[in-house]
Amino acid sequence: MSGLNQLALALDHAALTRQAVAQLSDQQADFDVETAYAVQRLLVQQRLRRGARRVGMKMGFTSRAKMRQMGVDQMIWGRLTDDMRLDEGGELALDRYVHPRAEPEIVFLLKKPLAGRVSAAEAMAAVEAVAGGIEIIDSRYRDFRFHLADVIADNASSSGFLVGPLQPASTDVANLGIVMRVDGRVVQAGSSAAILGHPVRSLVAAARLAAEAGEPLQPGDLVLAGAATEAVALRAGMRVSAAFQSLGAVSFQVGGAES
């Protein structure tokens, strides 16, 4: 375990210092998915020791096309902590990140525990509210290059998130139009149907994966269902917004100087 701890500490240091590191898969020949999730757990434990609190999970590779592109048949996931949350309408400090990008998400807020193999109806029965949101993804690897296991170890690239206005759980999120703008200009447009055909399928998968990891979803947890469009690279001074049909909008300003 000491070797895995060293890998987790290297990623943690990279995030804290904004200094990119080499891919872990280049440093360890047998660096597989199981090992990567072990490193991710240790990585997030470092944050918890500093006082952060676990608040949910994010899903990744929730697009069938993305799965085929990466040659995988399984979604990936990462852990959310409260220190990753950004204020809606506030400022993102660019100097906290290495290669930051933003992508729109559908967000579920839970009111009841949710664990194991559940149906879509059972999953939605545990939902308190839904919202549009934005995830800030980042990579601590040099040149934004990595393999699947590298991404998983790096907390599935999850680095921050914003949540828009909460809407009733009964709001239909099956095929919502989504538009991302930078400084008022449309840069991405898509539909929530890009998330596994229906975002609730991502929530169903989250319940199973979290339980398998021994960390079942709890009341108050947030689940980011996965990207609905391609991610947008962030630069100083940008005003980024995402508007969601039936869910409202969420936005932030990018502050700080680029290095």
Tab-separated table of C-alpha atoms in Angstrom:
chain	number	residue	atom	x	y	z
A	1	MET	CA	0.000	0.000	0.000
A	2	SER	CA	2.916	2.343	0.602
A	3	GLY	CA	3.599	2.462	-3.141
A	4	LEU	CA	-0.007	3.437	-3.839
A	5	ASN	CA	0.190	6.053	-1.101
A	6	GLN	CA	3.174	7.591	-2.832
A	7	LEU	CA	1.245	7.792	-6.114
A	8	ALA	CA	-1.720	9.401	-4.345
A	9	LEU	CA	0.558	11.881	-2.591
A	10	ALA	CA	2.160	12.786	-5.920
A	11	LEU	CA	-1.232	13.590	-7.439
A	12	ASP	CA	-2.290	15.493	-4.344
A	13	HIS	CA	0.899	17.568	-4.419
A	14	ALA	CA	0.402	18.235	-8.138
A	15	ALA	CA	-3.081	19.593	-7.465
A	16	LEU	CA	-1.964	21.717	-4.517
A	17	THR	CA	1.009	23.211	-6.328
A	18	ARG	CA	-0.441	23.289	-9.848
A	19	GLN	CA	2.575	21.336	-11.080
A	20	ALA	CA	1.756	18.632	-13.618
A	21	VAL	CA	3.273	15.159	-13.231
A	22	ALA	CA	3.980	12.209	-15.514
A	23	GLN	CA	1.258	9.631	-16.095
A	24	LEU	CA	1.131	7.042	-13.332
A	25	SER	CA	0.785	4.314	-15.950
A	26	ASP	CA	4.244	5.314	-17.205
A	27	GLN	CA	5.671	4.848	-13.733
A	28	GLN	CA	4.076	1.487	-12.887
A	29	ALA	CA	3.732	-1.251	-15.508
A	30	ASP	CA	0.783	-3.032	-13.861
A	31	PHE	CA	-1.235	0.119	-13.227
A	32	ASP	CA	-4.755	-1.163	-13.918
A	33	VAL	CA	-8.275	0.095	-13.170
A	34	GLU	CA	-8.511	-1.624	-9.789
A	35	THR	CA	-5.215	-0.097	-8.714
A	36	ALA	CA	-6.337	3.291	-10.025
A	37	TYR	CA	-9.471	3.320	-7.872
A	38	ALA	CA	-7.342	2.420	-4.846
A	39	VAL	CA	-5.135	5.430	-5.581
A	40	GLN	CA	-8.213	7.640	-6.043
A	41	ARG	CA	-9.513	6.632	-2.619
A	42	LEU	CA	-6.167	7.459	-1.023
A	43	LEU	CA	-6.002	10.746	-2.925
A	44	VAL	CA	-9.387	11.894	-1.638
A	45	GLN	CA	-8.492	10.728	1.878
A	46	GLN	CA	-5.759	13.360	1.838
A	47	ARG	CA	-8.417	16.041	1.348
A	48	LEU	CA	-10.586	14.574	4.084
A	49	ARG	CA	-7.651	14.709	6.491
A	50	ARG	CA	-7.342	18.426	5.717
A	51	GLY	CA	-10.977	18.925	6.730
A	52	ALA	CA	-12.898	18.405	3.498
A	53	ARG	CA	-16.173	16.489	3.599
A	54	ARG	CA	-17.487	13.955	1.089
A	55	VAL	CA	-20.672	15.294	-0.585
A	56	GLY	CA	-21.358	12.919	-3.457
A	57	MET	CA	-19.938	11.568	-6.680
A	58	LYS	CA	-19.462	12.369	-10.346
A	59	MET	CA	-19.924	10.022	-13.251
A	60	GLY	CA	-17.701	9.908	-16.302
A	61	PHE	CA	-17.788	8.273	-19.749
A	62	THR	CA	-21.573	8.415	-19.740
A	63	SER	CA	-21.597	8.815	-23.507
A	64	ARG	CA	-21.705	5.594	-25.551
A	65	ALA	CA	-19.569	7.221	-28.228
A	66	LYS	CA	-16.974	8.174	-25.598
A	67	MET	CA	-16.929	4.610	-24.281
A	68	ARG	CA	-16.267	3.248	-27.765
A	69	GLN	CA	-13.575	5.874	-28.349
A	70	MET	CA	-11.764	4.855	-25.156
A	71	GLY	CA	-12.306	1.135	-25.755
A	72	VAL	CA	-14.165	0.627	-22.454
A	73	ASP	CA	-17.563	-0.778	-21.563
A	74	GLN	CA	-17.834	0.720	-18.086
A	75	MET	CA	-18.438	4.197	-16.807
A	76	ILE	CA	-15.948	5.698	-14.397
A	77	TRP	CA	-16.623	7.749	-11.302
A	78	GLY	CA	-14.994	10.107	-8.864
A	79	ARG	CA	-15.679	11.533	-5.437
A	80	LEU	CA	-16.991	15.032	-4.703
A	81	THR	CA	-15.904	16.968	-1.623
A	82	ASP	CA	-17.315	20.204	-0.268
A	83	ASP	CA	-14.118	22.138	-0.961
A	84	MET	CA	-14.650	21.474	-4.682
A	85	ARG	CA	-17.932	23.396	-4.747
A	86	LEU	CA	-17.876	26.855	-6.318
A	87	ASP	CA	-20.418	29.604	-5.815
A	88	GLU	CA	-22.922	29.940	-8.633
A	89	GLY	CA	-22.322	33.311	-10.255
A	90	GLY	CA	-18.975	33.650	-8.512
A	91	GLU	CA	-15.367	33.583	-9.596
A	92	LEU	CA	-13.170	30.613	-10.410
A	93	ALA	CA	-9.527	31.167	-9.452
A	94	LEU	CA	-7.595	29.995	-12.484
A	95	ASP	CA	-4.395	29.574	-10.497
A	96	ARG	CA	-5.936	26.645	-8.605
A	97	TYR	CA	-5.857	24.433	-11.693
A	98	VAL	CA	-3.491	22.925	-14.259
A	99	HIS	CA	-5.612	22.369	-17.391
A	100	PRO	CA	-9.132	23.483	-16.365
A	101	ARG	CA	-12.144	22.847	-18.556
A	102	ALA	CA	-15.881	23.232	-17.981
A	103	GLU	CA	-18.758	21.011	-19.072
A	104	PRO	CA	-22.504	21.087	-18.377
A	105	GLU	CA	-24.076	18.436	-16.155
A	106	ILE	CA	-27.432	17.285	-14.833
A	107	VAL	CA	-27.282	17.179	-11.025
A	108	PHE	CA	-29.341	15.005	-8.673
A	109	LEU	CA	-29.754	15.868	-4.969
A	110	LEU	CA	-30.718	12.874	-2.824
A	111	LYS	CA	-33.182	12.817	0.057
A	112	LYS	CA	-32.810	9.124	0.928
A	113	PRO	CA	-30.010	6.541	0.899
A	114	LEU	CA	-29.472	4.912	-2.480
A	115	ALA	CA	-27.376	1.802	-2.859
A	116	GLY	CA	-26.949	-1.317	-4.933
A	117	ARG	CA	-28.837	-2.444	-7.998
A	118	VAL	CA	-31.928	-0.265	-8.306
A	119	SER	CA	-34.420	0.533	-11.033
A	120	ALA	CA	-34.851	3.968	-12.557
A	121	ALA	CA	-38.073	4.406	-10.572
A	122	GLU	CA	-36.354	3.418	-7.323
A	123	ALA	CA	-33.504	5.801	-8.059
A	124	MET	CA	-35.838	8.724	-8.710
A	125	ALA	CA	-37.789	7.956	-5.530
A	126	ALA	CA	-34.596	8.814	-3.619
A	127	VAL	CA	-34.183	12.188	-5.366
A	128	GLU	CA	-35.039	15.428	-3.548
A	129	ALA	CA	-34.384	17.779	-6.461
A	130	VAL	CA	-32.671	18.118	-9.831
A	131	ALA	CA	-30.618	20.975	-11.248
A	132	GLY	CA	-28.378	22.055	-14.040
A	133	GLY	CA	-24.749	22.360	-13.138
A	134	ILE	CA	-21.231	22.783	-14.429
A	135	GLU	CA	-18.316	20.513	-13.617
A	136	ILE	CA	-14.768	21.825	-13.673
A	137	ILE	CA	-12.533	19.063	-14.925
A	138	ASP	CA	-8.774	19.203	-14.725
A	139	SER	CA	-5.854	16.859	-15.188
A	140	ARG	CA	-2.712	16.819	-13.137
A	141	TYR	CA	-0.845	15.105	-15.973
A	142	ARG	CA	1.621	16.796	-18.304
A	143	ASP	CA	0.251	17.933	-21.664
A	144	PHE	CA	-3.262	16.756	-20.713
A	145	ARG	CA	-2.248	13.225	-21.781
A	146	PHE	CA	-3.368	10.093	-19.950
A	147	HIS	CA	-4.771	6.569	-20.171
A	148	LEU	CA	-8.006	5.325	-18.587
A	149	ALA	CA	-6.411	4.218	-15.317
A	150	ASP	CA	-4.597	7.556	-15.015
A	151	VAL	CA	-7.904	9.424	-15.269
A	152	ILE	CA	-9.526	7.246	-12.615
A	153	ALA	CA	-6.646	7.718	-10.178
A	154	ASP	CA	-6.844	11.491	-10.696
A	155	ASN	CA	-10.379	11.454	-9.241
A	156	ALA	CA	-11.816	10.995	-12.750
A	157	SER	CA	-10.482	14.512	-13.536
A	158	SER	CA	-13.107	16.066	-11.259
A	159	SER	CA	-11.842	19.300	-9.697
A	160	GLY	CA	-14.822	21.557	-9.053
A	161	PHE	CA	-18.543	21.965	-9.585
A	162	LEU	CA	-21.366	24.497	-9.502
A	163	VAL	CA	-25.034	23.743	-8.961
A	164	GLY	CA	-27.806	25.891	-10.404
A	165	PRO	CA	-31.281	26.492	-8.974
A	166	LEU	CA	-32.894	23.358	-7.576
A	167	GLN	CA	-36.037	22.147	-9.308
A	168	PRO	CA	-38.632	19.551	-8.221
A	169	ALA	CA	-37.585	15.936	-8.644
A	170	SER	CA	-40.620	15.492	-10.894
A	171	THR	CA	-39.006	17.714	-13.546
A	172	ASP	CA	-38.475	15.665	-16.691
A	173	VAL	CA	-34.735	15.655	-17.500
A	174	ALA	CA	-34.899	13.092	-20.304
A	175	ASN	CA	-34.191	15.303	-23.311
A	176	LEU	CA	-33.443	18.846	-22.216
A	177	GLY	CA	-31.747	21.328	-24.497
A	178	ILE	CA	-28.448	22.634	-23.097
A	179	VAL	CA	-26.446	25.620	-24.322
A	180	MET	CA	-23.021	26.689	-23.061
A	181	ARG	CA	-21.849	30.242	-23.682
A	182	VAL	CA	-18.546	32.023	-23.239
A	183	ASP	CA	-18.860	35.803	-23.022
A	184	GLY	CA	-22.364	35.490	-24.455
A	185	ARG	CA	-21.283	33.444	-27.476
A	186	VAL	CA	-22.607	29.898	-27.934
A	187	VAL	CA	-19.690	27.447	-27.785
A	188	GLN	CA	-21.515	24.146	-27.133
A	189	ALA	CA	-25.081	22.933	-27.565
A	190	GLY	CA	-26.532	19.540	-26.805
A	191	SER	CA	-29.154	17.530	-24.982
A	192	SER	CA	-29.343	15.706	-21.679
A	193	ALA	CA	-30.202	12.635	-23.782
A	194	ALA	CA	-26.464	12.419	-24.532
A	195	ILE	CA	-26.078	11.124	-20.967
A	196	LEU	CA	-26.758	7.414	-21.536
A	197	GLY	CA	-29.987	8.273	-23.366
A	198	HIS	CA	-31.459	9.491	-20.051
A	199	PRO	CA	-29.563	10.957	-17.048
A	200	VAL	CA	-31.413	8.702	-14.601
A	201	ARG	CA	-29.433	5.766	-16.018
A	202	SER	CA	-26.311	7.468	-14.749
A	203	LEU	CA	-27.886	7.797	-11.293
A	204	VAL	CA	-28.752	4.090	-11.346
A	205	ALA	CA	-25.138	3.269	-12.184
A	206	ALA	CA	-23.893	5.625	-9.461
A	207	ALA	CA	-25.945	3.767	-6.845
A	208	ARG	CA	-24.377	0.457	-7.845
A	209	LEU	CA	-20.798	1.691	-8.162
A	210	ALA	CA	-20.834	3.616	-4.881
A	211	ALA	CA	-22.204	0.590	-3.020
A	212	GLU	CA	-19.601	-1.696	-4.589
A	213	ALA	CA	-16.924	0.683	-3.290
A	214	GLY	CA	-18.391	0.495	0.224
A	215	GLU	CA	-19.513	4.135	0.098
A	216	PRO	CA	-23.274	4.033	-0.569
A	217	LEU	CA	-24.968	7.290	-1.502
A	218	GLN	CA	-26.531	9.142	1.423
A	219	PRO	CA	-29.242	11.789	1.938
A	220	GLY	CA	-27.876	15.172	0.916
A	221	ASP	CA	-25.419	13.697	-1.564
A	222	LEU	CA	-25.081	15.206	-5.030
A	223	VAL	CA	-24.603	13.097	-8.143
A	224	LEU	CA	-23.252	14.691	-11.309
A	225	ALA	CA	-24.657	12.550	-14.099
A	226	GLY	CA	-21.950	13.166	-16.702
A	227	ALA	CA	-21.120	15.595	-19.461
A	228	ALA	CA	-23.806	16.488	-21.976
A	229	THR	CA	-21.417	18.267	-24.384
A	230	GLU	CA	-17.706	18.550	-25.008
A	231	ALA	CA	-15.707	20.446	-22.407
A	232	VAL	CA	-14.601	24.061	-22.917
A	233	ALA	CA	-11.032	25.069	-22.017
A	234	LEU	CA	-10.916	27.977	-19.567
A	235	ARG	CA	-8.887	31.163	-19.834
A	236	ALA	CA	-8.595	34.206	-17.600
A	237	GLY	CA	-11.416	36.714	-17.960
A	238	MET	CA	-14.009	34.361	-19.456
A	239	ARG	CA	-17.646	34.517	-18.415
A	240	VAL	CA	-19.007	30.975	-18.719
A	241	SER	CA	-22.679	30.033	-18.497
A	242	ALA	CA	-24.837	26.999	-19.138
A	243	ALA	CA	-28.577	27.280	-19.757
A	244	PHE	CA	-30.779	24.222	-19.309
A	245	GLN	CA	-34.310	23.829	-20.632
A	246	SER	CA	-36.685	23.588	-17.619
A	247	LEU	CA	-33.800	23.906	-15.122
A	248	GLY	CA	-32.552	27.465	-15.450
A	249	ALA	CA	-28.968	28.591	-15.803
A	250	VAL	CA	-25.649	28.535	-13.960
A	251	SER	CA	-22.591	30.710	-14.559
A	252	PHE	CA	-19.186	31.795	-13.290
A	253	GLN	CA	-16.386	34.206	-14.083
A	254	VAL	CA	-12.819	33.013	-14.622
A	255	GLY	CA	-10.433	35.125	-12.597
A	256	GLY	CA	-6.691	35.129	-12.107
A	257	ALA	CA	-3.798	35.334	-14.528
A	258	GLU	CA	-2.610	32.539	-16.746
A	259	SER	CA	0.933	31.314	-16.302
